[in-house]
Amino acid sequence: MSDHCGPAEPAGVAVAGRRRIALVGSPNSGKTTLFNALTGLRAKTGNYPGVTVTRYQGVAETALGPVVLEDLPGTYSLTAISPDERIVAGVLDPADDSQDTPDALILTLDATTLRRSLRLAAQVLRADLPVCVVVTFTDELTRRQGRLDLAALGRALGVPVLAVVGGRRQQLGELRELLGGPATWSRPLVPPPLDAEAVSGWVDSVLASAGYAAPELDARTRRLDAVLLHPVGGTVVFLATMFVFFQTIFTLAAPVQGLIETGFAALGDQVRASIGVDWLAGLLADGVIGGVGGVVVFLPQIALLFVLISLLEGVGYLARAAFLMDRVMARAGLEGRAFVALLSSFACAIPGIMATRTLPSTRDRIATMMGAPLMTCSARLPVYVLLIGLLVPSDARVGPIGAQGLVMFGLYLGGAVSAMLTAWLFSRLGRSAGPALPFYMEMPPYRLPSARSVLLAVYDACRGFLAKVGKIILGTTVVLWLLLNLPAPSDAELARAGVDPADSSAVASYTIDHSLAADVGRAVEPVFEPLGFDWRINVGVLASLSAREVFVATMGQVAAATNPDDPSQALADLRVQDGPRAGEPLFTAPVLAALLVFFLYALQCMSTIAVLRRESGSWRWPAIAFTYLFALAWTMALLARVVVGAVT
Amino acid sequence: MSAPRPPVHAEAVPGRPSCARWVVPPGSLRLVGVPERVPAPLARLLDEGLLVHVEVEPAAVLLELAPAHTWAASGDVVRGALQDALTDPEGWVPADGDDPAREHLAAAAREVLAGEVGAYARSHGGSLELVAVHDGVVDVELRGTCDGCPAAGRTLEDRVLTAIRSLDPSVTAVRSVRPDAPSDRAGGRRLLPLVFRR
Amino acid sequence: MSVMSAMSLRRHAAPVLVPASVGPVEERVATLSALRCGAAGTVTGVVADDPAVAQRLVDLGFVPGTPVETVRRAPLRDPVVYRVAGYEIALRKAQADCIRIAPTA
């Protein structure tokens, strides 16, 4: 299941010989902020062996040289009930051989929720490892009239305790000093108790000794929640927020993406013009530059999505949105937090799948990832526009509504419903592997996230996407280019076929018709025959594996051979070349319907497959998704063809 | 549901690794020093040789483990025994029956004056001395620059009172006495109510 | 082991707390999910089919003896935000049903 061999060795971080210190703490305790502040931009993401849990490691400078810092998944308890928590429990247990035990731990405790956080501290302090406690949000504690004596807390816990607020430089300096020598840290003389009620007594006693006064209710949070969680007002604000959220990803990124596409196209033309060798120019311009462009074009969306998500999460609104949507998402076996991921997938499944990182449960994460590719992404739009144009006349109306728009709406709705059903199915299937996780979600006070943490989240997402996903997309683009363009026809061959070598679109069309891809298209004809696809559509479908919108270009090239002035009309005029339907129009209503439905379901997107691989940690889930969605696409397309055939 | 066990936690004692200072709820014990007798759960551990020494401090119990044992291994057993023993305050019999409650309050006051509050006074060039303890009232003498310092008085007394109360809730008042004022150390009857020089 | 019985039908019942019977003993037990919005209680115990779930709810602060308060219901009535151990947490009904409480007058 994992592609790691041997012990957990994260890519890029030299672990050998360096001290390892792990960060442990509950979600929202400022753990990741501290990790980012200590490691800066030198963090690497990977996966824990055998599980779909992302592993964050980085190098932190200390008084005695660099140490490897590991940001463990946030957990409320070491009694694990989810795979993420099992990782934490495994890492902290020296007897557990599946995970390397670090040399020391940093435990982050939120000063405003100390009564709860100390229960985790009780468990962590029982681990036979040096622990140092970093108390966070002490500024908020003071603002909300709370009190805490850090020195007394240190005496009561028996370990070094210091406060670090939002990565302040001086406090970080003290921490770096401390991190230099975990061997010198004081250890608790008597480990805290284990039994739940005894822990309560221990927590009470420690809090009393530390002169802890719990913070008052946050007035700001209470005022905001009164509006943002109001049954009516809150729903309105939520819908407005999600509308702006979606519009931002969808429309704000589009012009930038257009610029990137234009830029890469211009670069490709430049390369084509300056390189004399046709095939090399084609490979470089269409294969490599096109491939790189195909990767980079997603960056604006990913960056925007992560700006918005880390803002919403950092502010604390994501928990509120999830709270409002939870009941709706529960129908699909998911929880409220999956909503944002699915909504983002309307723009593109890639940021959508990356957004599943906010889900605490691995099962929900997988189920959401499986559903996300079904949401109608922006890459489907040009395909839908082309096919709907062929299927429905532009002046056709159903009542006052244009029929084209209605079909488009139907496809969006079909995608959303299918996504929810798929998520429900995979959530169900996952359930058989064990009982469902209980649902609980902390509602943190509203806080202003630091620009630094937002930028780091964006940077991390973009870099991860380019590094891991980019390679896969680039590779497949080049391979697809080769398939579609080899073997390159000689001038003699073109002359024999009556193609003018000077007419580039005719040459392109001829090349595709006689390419390896065409051979594959013909070879898979029996598979797609029931759907009414001929080999030319198959080539288009095959080519669209790199990205869906490529279908439009490929069909354009195929059609351009017959009527270069009006490819759309040429497409409509295409006839079936052989077989029992020879001579009939190729794009009949049933075939078009089948094709539309096929595009609704099929996972024709290498980028999505690549990002699934990255986010789930193995090839297993992308393989399952591809197979499942292909089978679904084929079946539903057949159904569409039969139904539409019966109606028309 | 049985009565909840009193909340406790252990702190290290500098230089004495076999000793743990168990912080107990203030007011749960009204004696200090080495008790004559302790309740059965703790007495059993002494008999068994797990513990070698029990000493009561204000809002804390000092327990010393026999050399062969470690707190990591025996901590849970000792904690349970201590908590059970704390539910039976009558079972703690002081060694000499003078006035254990007063001695407890005096010890609490001494601890406070030697601690952070005292350090605060010393940092301002003054000092606080315990004069007398009687009927829940602690008399403190302000010396050095404290004496006559307008910042002394109410604030300092409040700080001392709060700190002592966290160790012994039986304290009712802290009063400052002038250094030259005659004081009755035994009974502490004659004390000035809050007088400060201007 | 489960106290998740007969709670859902009586969500709109007039009393602050809806009693449920547990086991053969006709002991009257109230759970957190029956607590009205704005009402407070004290946790008396956590009972779930899966001991790990009960343990987690305790780890989240629902410890016997701890005061708890219902803060806000979602527009579709579920989940509900509770205040416990100095912070706010949203639970679905299934989890709130696991938490037994004694009402505060």
Coordinates of C-alpha atoms in Angstrom, one line a residue, chain A residues 213-569:
Chain A
A213 CA -8.3 31.6 36.3
A214 CA -10.2 30.4 33.3
P215 CA -10.8 33.1 30.7
E216 CA -14.1 34.8 30.5
L217 CA -16.3 34.2 27.5
D218 CA -14.9 36.0 24.5
A219 CA -17.3 38.9 24.0
R220 CA -16.2 39.3 20.4
T221 CA -16.9 35.6 19.7
R222 CA -20.2 35.7 21.4
R223 CA -21.3 38.8 19.4
L224 CA -20.2 37.3 16.1
D225 CA -21.7 33.9 16.8
A226 CA -25.0 35.5 17.6
V227 CA -25.1 36.6 14.0
L228 CA -23.0 34.0 12.2
L229 CA -24.7 31.0 13.8
H230 CA -28.2 32.5 13.8
P231 CA -30.7 30.1 12.1
V232 CA -31.7 32.6 9.5
G233 CA -28.9 35.3 9.5
G234 CA -26.2 32.7 9.8
T235 CA -27.5 30.7 6.9
V236 CA -27.7 33.9 4.8
V237 CA -24.1 34.9 5.7
F238 CA -23.0 31.3 5.1
L239 CA -24.6 31.2 1.6
A240 CA -23.1 34.6 0.8
T241 CA -19.7 33.6 2.0
M242 CA -19.8 30.4 0.0
F243 CA -21.0 32.3 -3.1
V244 CA -18.1 34.8 -2.8
F245 CA -15.7 31.9 -2.0
F246 CA -16.8 30.0 -5.1
Q247 CA -16.9 33.1 -7.3
T248 CA -13.4 34.0 -6.2
I249 CA -11.9 30.7 -7.1
F250 CA -13.9 30.5 -10.3
T251 CA -13.7 34.0 -11.7
L252 CA -10.7 35.6 -10.1
A253 CA -8.4 32.8 -11.1
A254 CA -9.8 32.6 -14.6
P255 CA -8.1 35.7 -16.1
V256 CA -4.8 34.7 -14.6
Q257 CA -5.2 31.2 -15.9
G258 CA -6.1 32.7 -19.3
L259 CA -2.8 34.7 -19.1
I260 CA -0.8 31.6 -18.2
E261 CA -2.4 29.7 -21.1
T262 CA -1.8 32.5 -23.6
G263 CA 1.8 32.8 -22.3
F264 CA 2.6 29.2 -22.7
A265 CA 0.9 29.1 -26.1
A266 CA 3.0 32.0 -27.2
L267 CA 6.1 30.3 -25.8
G268 CA 5.2 27.2 -27.7
D269 CA 4.8 29.1 -30.9
Q270 CA 8.1 30.7 -30.3
V271 CA 9.7 27.3 -29.9
R272 CA 7.9 25.9 -32.9
A273 CA 9.0 28.8 -35.0
S274 CA 12.6 28.7 -33.9
I275 CA 13.2 24.9 -34.1
G276 CA 13.5 23.6 -37.6
V277 CA 12.9 19.9 -36.9
D278 CA 9.1 19.5 -36.9
W279 CA 8.8 16.5 -34.5
L280 CA 11.2 18.1 -32.0
A281 CA 9.4 21.4 -32.2
G282 CA 6.1 19.6 -31.7
L283 CA 7.4 17.6 -28.7
L284 CA 8.9 20.6 -27.0
A285 CA 6.0 23.0 -27.9
D286 CA 3.0 20.8 -27.4
G287 CA 4.5 18.0 -25.2
V288 CA 6.8 19.7 -22.7
I289 CA 5.8 23.3 -22.7
G290 CA 2.1 22.3 -23.0
G291 CA 2.7 19.9 -20.2
V292 CA 4.3 22.5 -17.9
G293 CA 1.6 25.0 -18.9
G294 CA -1.0 22.4 -18.0
V295 CA 0.5 22.1 -14.5
V296 CA 1.1 25.8 -13.9
V297 CA -2.4 26.7 -15.1
F298 CA -3.8 25.2 -11.9
L299 CA -1.7 27.3 -9.6
P300 CA -3.9 30.4 -9.4
Q301 CA -6.8 28.3 -8.3
I302 CA -4.8 26.4 -5.8
A303 CA -3.2 29.5 -4.4
L304 CA -6.6 31.3 -4.1
L305 CA -8.3 28.3 -2.6
F306 CA -5.7 28.0 0.1
V307 CA -5.6 31.7 0.8
L308 CA -9.4 31.5 1.3
I309 CA -9.4 28.2 3.2
S310 CA -6.6 29.1 5.6
L311 CA -8.2 32.5 6.2
L312 CA -11.6 31.0 6.9
E313 CA -10.0 28.3 9.1
G314 CA -7.6 30.7 10.8
V315 CA -10.4 33.1 11.6
G316 CA -12.5 30.2 12.9
Y317 CA -15.3 30.5 10.4
L318 CA -14.7 27.1 8.8
A319 CA -15.9 25.4 12.0
R320 CA -19.0 27.6 11.9
A321 CA -19.7 26.8 8.2
A322 CA -19.3 23.1 8.9
F323 CA -21.6 23.5 11.9
L324 CA -24.3 25.0 9.7
M325 CA -23.9 22.4 6.9
D326 CA -23.3 19.3 9.0
R327 CA -26.9 18.1 9.0
V328 CA -27.0 18.3 5.2
M329 CA -23.7 16.6 4.7
A330 CA -24.7 13.9 7.2
R331 CA -27.1 12.7 4.5
A332 CA -24.1 11.7 2.4
G333 CA -22.4 10.1 5.4
L334 CA -20.0 13.0 5.6
E335 CA -19.6 15.9 8.0
G336 CA -19.9 19.6 7.6
R337 CA -16.2 20.2 7.0
A338 CA -16.5 18.2 3.7
F339 CA -18.7 20.9 2.3
V340 CA -15.9 23.3 1.5
A341 CA -13.9 20.6 -0.3
L342 CA -16.9 19.6 -2.5
L343 CA -17.8 23.2 -3.2
S344 CA -14.2 24.0 -4.3
S345 CA -14.4 21.0 -6.7
F346 CA -17.0 23.0 -8.7
A347 CA -14.0 25.1 -9.8
C348 CA -11.6 22.2 -10.0
A349 CA -11.3 18.8 -8.3
I350 CA -7.6 19.4 -7.6
P351 CA -7.9 22.2 -5.0
G352 CA -11.1 20.4 -3.8
I353 CA -9.2 17.2 -3.1
M354 CA -6.4 19.2 -1.5
A355 CA -9.0 20.9 0.7
T356 CA -10.0 17.5 2.3
R357 CA -6.9 18.0 4.5
T358 CA -9.2 20.0 6.8
L359 CA -11.1 16.8 7.6
P360 CA -10.0 15.0 10.8
S361 CA -11.3 11.6 9.8
T362 CA -9.4 9.6 7.2
R363 CA -12.6 7.8 6.2
D364 CA -14.3 11.1 5.4
R365 CA -11.3 12.3 3.6
I366 CA -11.3 9.3 1.3
A367 CA -15.1 9.5 0.8
T368 CA -14.9 13.2 -0.1
M369 CA -11.9 12.6 -2.4
M370 CA -13.9 10.0 -4.2
G371 CA -16.9 12.3 -4.7
A372 CA -14.9 15.4 -5.5
P373 CA -14.1 14.5 -9.2
L374 CA -17.8 14.2 -9.9
M375 CA -18.5 17.9 -9.2
T376 CA -18.7 19.7 -12.5
C377 CA -15.3 21.3 -12.7
S378 CA -14.4 24.2 -15.0
A379 CA -12.5 21.9 -17.4
R380 CA -15.8 20.1 -18.2
L381 CA -17.3 23.4 -19.3
P382 CA -15.8 23.7 -22.8
V383 CA -16.7 20.0 -23.5
Y384 CA -20.2 20.5 -22.3
V385 CA -20.6 23.7 -24.4
L386 CA -19.4 21.9 -27.5
L387 CA -21.5 18.8 -27.0
I388 CA -24.6 20.7 -25.9
G389 CA -24.2 22.9 -28.9
L390 CA -24.4 19.9 -31.1
L391 CA -27.3 18.3 -29.1
V392 CA -29.7 21.1 -28.5
P393 CA -30.3 24.0 -31.0
S394 CA -29.5 27.3 -29.4
D395 CA -33.1 28.6 -29.8
A396 CA -34.8 25.6 -28.3
R397 CA -36.8 26.4 -25.2
V398 CA -38.5 24.6 -22.4
G399 CA -41.1 27.1 -21.4
P400 CA -39.3 30.4 -20.8
I401 CA -35.9 28.8 -20.2
G402 CA -33.4 28.0 -22.8
A403 CA -33.0 24.3 -23.4
Q404 CA -29.2 24.5 -23.6
G405 CA -29.0 26.2 -20.2
L406 CA -31.4 23.6 -18.8
V407 CA -29.2 20.7 -20.0
M408 CA -26.1 22.5 -18.5
F409 CA -27.9 22.9 -15.2
G410 CA -29.0 19.2 -15.3
L411 CA -25.3 18.2 -15.8
Y412 CA -24.2 20.4 -12.8
L413 CA -27.0 18.9 -10.7
G414 CA -26.2 15.4 -11.8
G415 CA -22.6 15.9 -10.9
A416 CA -23.4 17.2 -7.5
V417 CA -25.9 14.5 -6.7
S418 CA -23.5 11.8 -8.0
A419 CA -20.7 13.2 -5.9
M420 CA -22.8 13.1 -2.8
L421 CA -24.0 9.5 -3.6
T422 CA -20.4 8.4 -4.2
A423 CA -19.2 10.0 -1.0
W424 CA -22.1 8.3 0.8
L425 CA -21.1 4.9 -0.8
F426 CA -17.4 5.2 0.1
S427 CA -18.2 6.4 3.6
R428 CA -20.5 3.3 3.9
L429 CA -17.9 1.0 2.6
G430 CA -15.3 2.5 5.0
R431 CA -17.7 1.9 7.8
S432 CA -17.5 -1.8 7.4
A433 CA -13.8 -1.5 8.3
G434 CA -14.7 -0.2 11.8
P435 CA -17.3 1.8 13.7
A436 CA -17.9 5.4 12.6
L437 CA -15.9 8.0 14.3
P438 CA -17.9 10.1 16.8
F439 CA -18.5 13.6 15.5
Y440 CA -17.2 16.5 17.6
M441 CA -15.9 19.8 16.5
E442 CA -14.3 22.5 18.6
M443 CA -15.7 25.9 18.0
P444 CA -12.6 28.0 18.5
P445 CA -12.9 31.7 19.4
Y446 CA -12.6 34.0 16.4
R447 CA -9.0 34.9 16.0
L448 CA -7.0 36.8 13.4
P449 CA -4.7 34.4 11.6
S450 CA -1.2 35.7 10.9
A451 CA -0.4 36.6 7.3
R452 CA 2.7 34.4 7.7
S453 CA 0.7 31.2 8.5
V454 CA -1.7 31.9 5.6
L455 CA 1.1 32.5 3.2
L456 CA 2.9 29.4 4.4
A457 CA -0.2 27.3 3.8
V458 CA -0.5 28.6 0.3
Y459 CA 3.2 28.2 -0.3
D460 CA 3.1 24.6 1.0
A461 CA 0.1 23.7 -1.1
C462 CA 1.5 25.2 -4.3
R463 CA 5.0 23.8 -3.8
G464 CA 3.6 20.3 -3.0
F465 CA 1.4 20.5 -6.1
L466 CA 4.3 21.5 -8.4
A467 CA 6.8 19.0 -7.0
K468 CA 4.7 15.9 -6.8
V469 CA 1.8 16.4 -9.1
G470 CA 3.7 18.4 -11.7
K471 CA 6.0 15.5 -12.5
I472 CA 3.1 13.1 -13.1
I473 CA 1.1 15.6 -15.3
L474 CA 4.2 16.5 -17.3
G475 CA 5.0 12.9 -17.8
T476 CA 1.6 11.9 -19.0
T477 CA 1.3 14.9 -21.3
V478 CA 4.5 14.0 -23.0
V479 CA 3.4 10.4 -23.4
L480 CA 0.1 11.4 -24.8
W481 CA 1.7 13.8 -27.2
L482 CA 3.9 10.9 -28.4
L483 CA 1.0 8.6 -28.8
L484 CA -1.0 11.2 -30.7
N485 CA 1.9 12.2 -33.0
L486 CA 3.8 9.0 -33.7
P487 CA 4.6 7.7 -36.1
A488 CA 5.2 10.9 -37.9
P489 CA 4.1 10.7 -41.5
S490 CA 6.7 11.2 -44.2
D491 CA 6.1 13.6 -47.0
A492 CA 5.8 10.7 -49.4
E493 CA 3.2 9.1 -47.2
L494 CA 1.2 12.4 -47.1
A495 CA 1.5 12.7 -50.8
R496 CA 0.2 9.2 -51.2
A497 CA -2.8 10.0 -49.0
G498 CA -3.4 13.2 -51.0
V499 CA -2.6 15.5 -48.1
D500 CA -0.9 18.8 -48.8
P501 CA 2.2 18.9 -46.6
A502 CA 1.9 22.6 -46.4
D503 CA -1.6 22.5 -44.9
S504 CA -0.6 22.0 -41.3
S505 CA -4.1 21.3 -40.0
A506 CA -4.6 18.6 -42.6
V507 CA -1.2 17.2 -41.7
A508 CA -2.2 17.2 -38.0
S509 CA -5.4 15.5 -38.8
Y510 CA -3.7 12.9 -40.9
T511 CA -1.1 12.3 -38.2
I512 CA -3.7 11.8 -35.5
D513 CA -5.7 9.5 -37.8
H514 CA -2.7 7.3 -38.3
S515 CA -1.1 7.7 -34.8
L516 CA -0.5 5.1 -32.1
A517 CA -3.4 6.8 -30.3
A518 CA -5.7 6.1 -33.3
D519 CA -4.6 2.4 -33.1
V520 CA -5.5 2.4 -29.5
G521 CA -8.7 4.2 -30.3
R522 CA -9.6 1.4 -32.8
A523 CA -8.4 -1.3 -30.4
V524 CA -10.8 -0.1 -27.7
E525 CA -13.7 0.3 -30.1
P526 CA -15.4 -2.8 -28.8
V527 CA -15.5 -1.3 -25.3
F528 CA -17.1 2.0 -26.5
E529 CA -19.2 0.5 -29.3
P530 CA -22.2 0.1 -27.1
L531 CA -22.1 3.8 -26.3
G532 CA -22.0 4.7 -30.0
F533 CA -18.5 6.1 -29.9
D534 CA -16.4 5.5 -33.0
W535 CA -12.6 5.4 -33.0
R536 CA -12.4 9.2 -33.5
I537 CA -14.4 9.9 -30.4
N538 CA -12.2 7.3 -28.7
V539 CA -9.1 9.2 -29.6
G540 CA -10.7 12.4 -28.3
V541 CA -11.6 10.6 -25.0
L542 CA -8.1 9.1 -24.8
A543 CA -6.5 12.5 -25.5
S544 CA -8.8 14.1 -22.8
L545 CA -7.1 11.9 -20.2
S546 CA -4.5 14.6 -19.8
A547 CA -7.2 17.1 -19.3
R548 CA -10.9 17.2 -20.3
E549 CA -10.8 20.3 -22.4
V550 CA -8.3 18.6 -24.7
F551 CA -11.3 16.7 -26.1
V552 CA -12.5 19.9 -27.7
A553 CA -9.1 20.6 -29.3
T554 CA -8.7 17.0 -30.5
M555 CA -12.2 16.8 -31.9
G556 CA -11.5 20.2 -33.5
Q557 CA -8.4 18.7 -35.2
V558 CA -10.3 15.7 -36.4
A559 CA -13.1 17.8 -37.8
A560 CA -10.7 20.4 -39.2
A561 CA -9.7 17.9 -41.9
T562 CA -13.1 18.1 -43.5
N563 CA -14.0 21.7 -42.9
P564 CA -11.3 23.9 -41.5
D565 CA -13.5 27.0 -41.6
D566 CA -16.3 25.7 -39.4
P567 CA -15.1 22.8 -37.2
S568 CA -18.3 22.9 -35.3
Q569 CA -20.4 22.3 -38.4

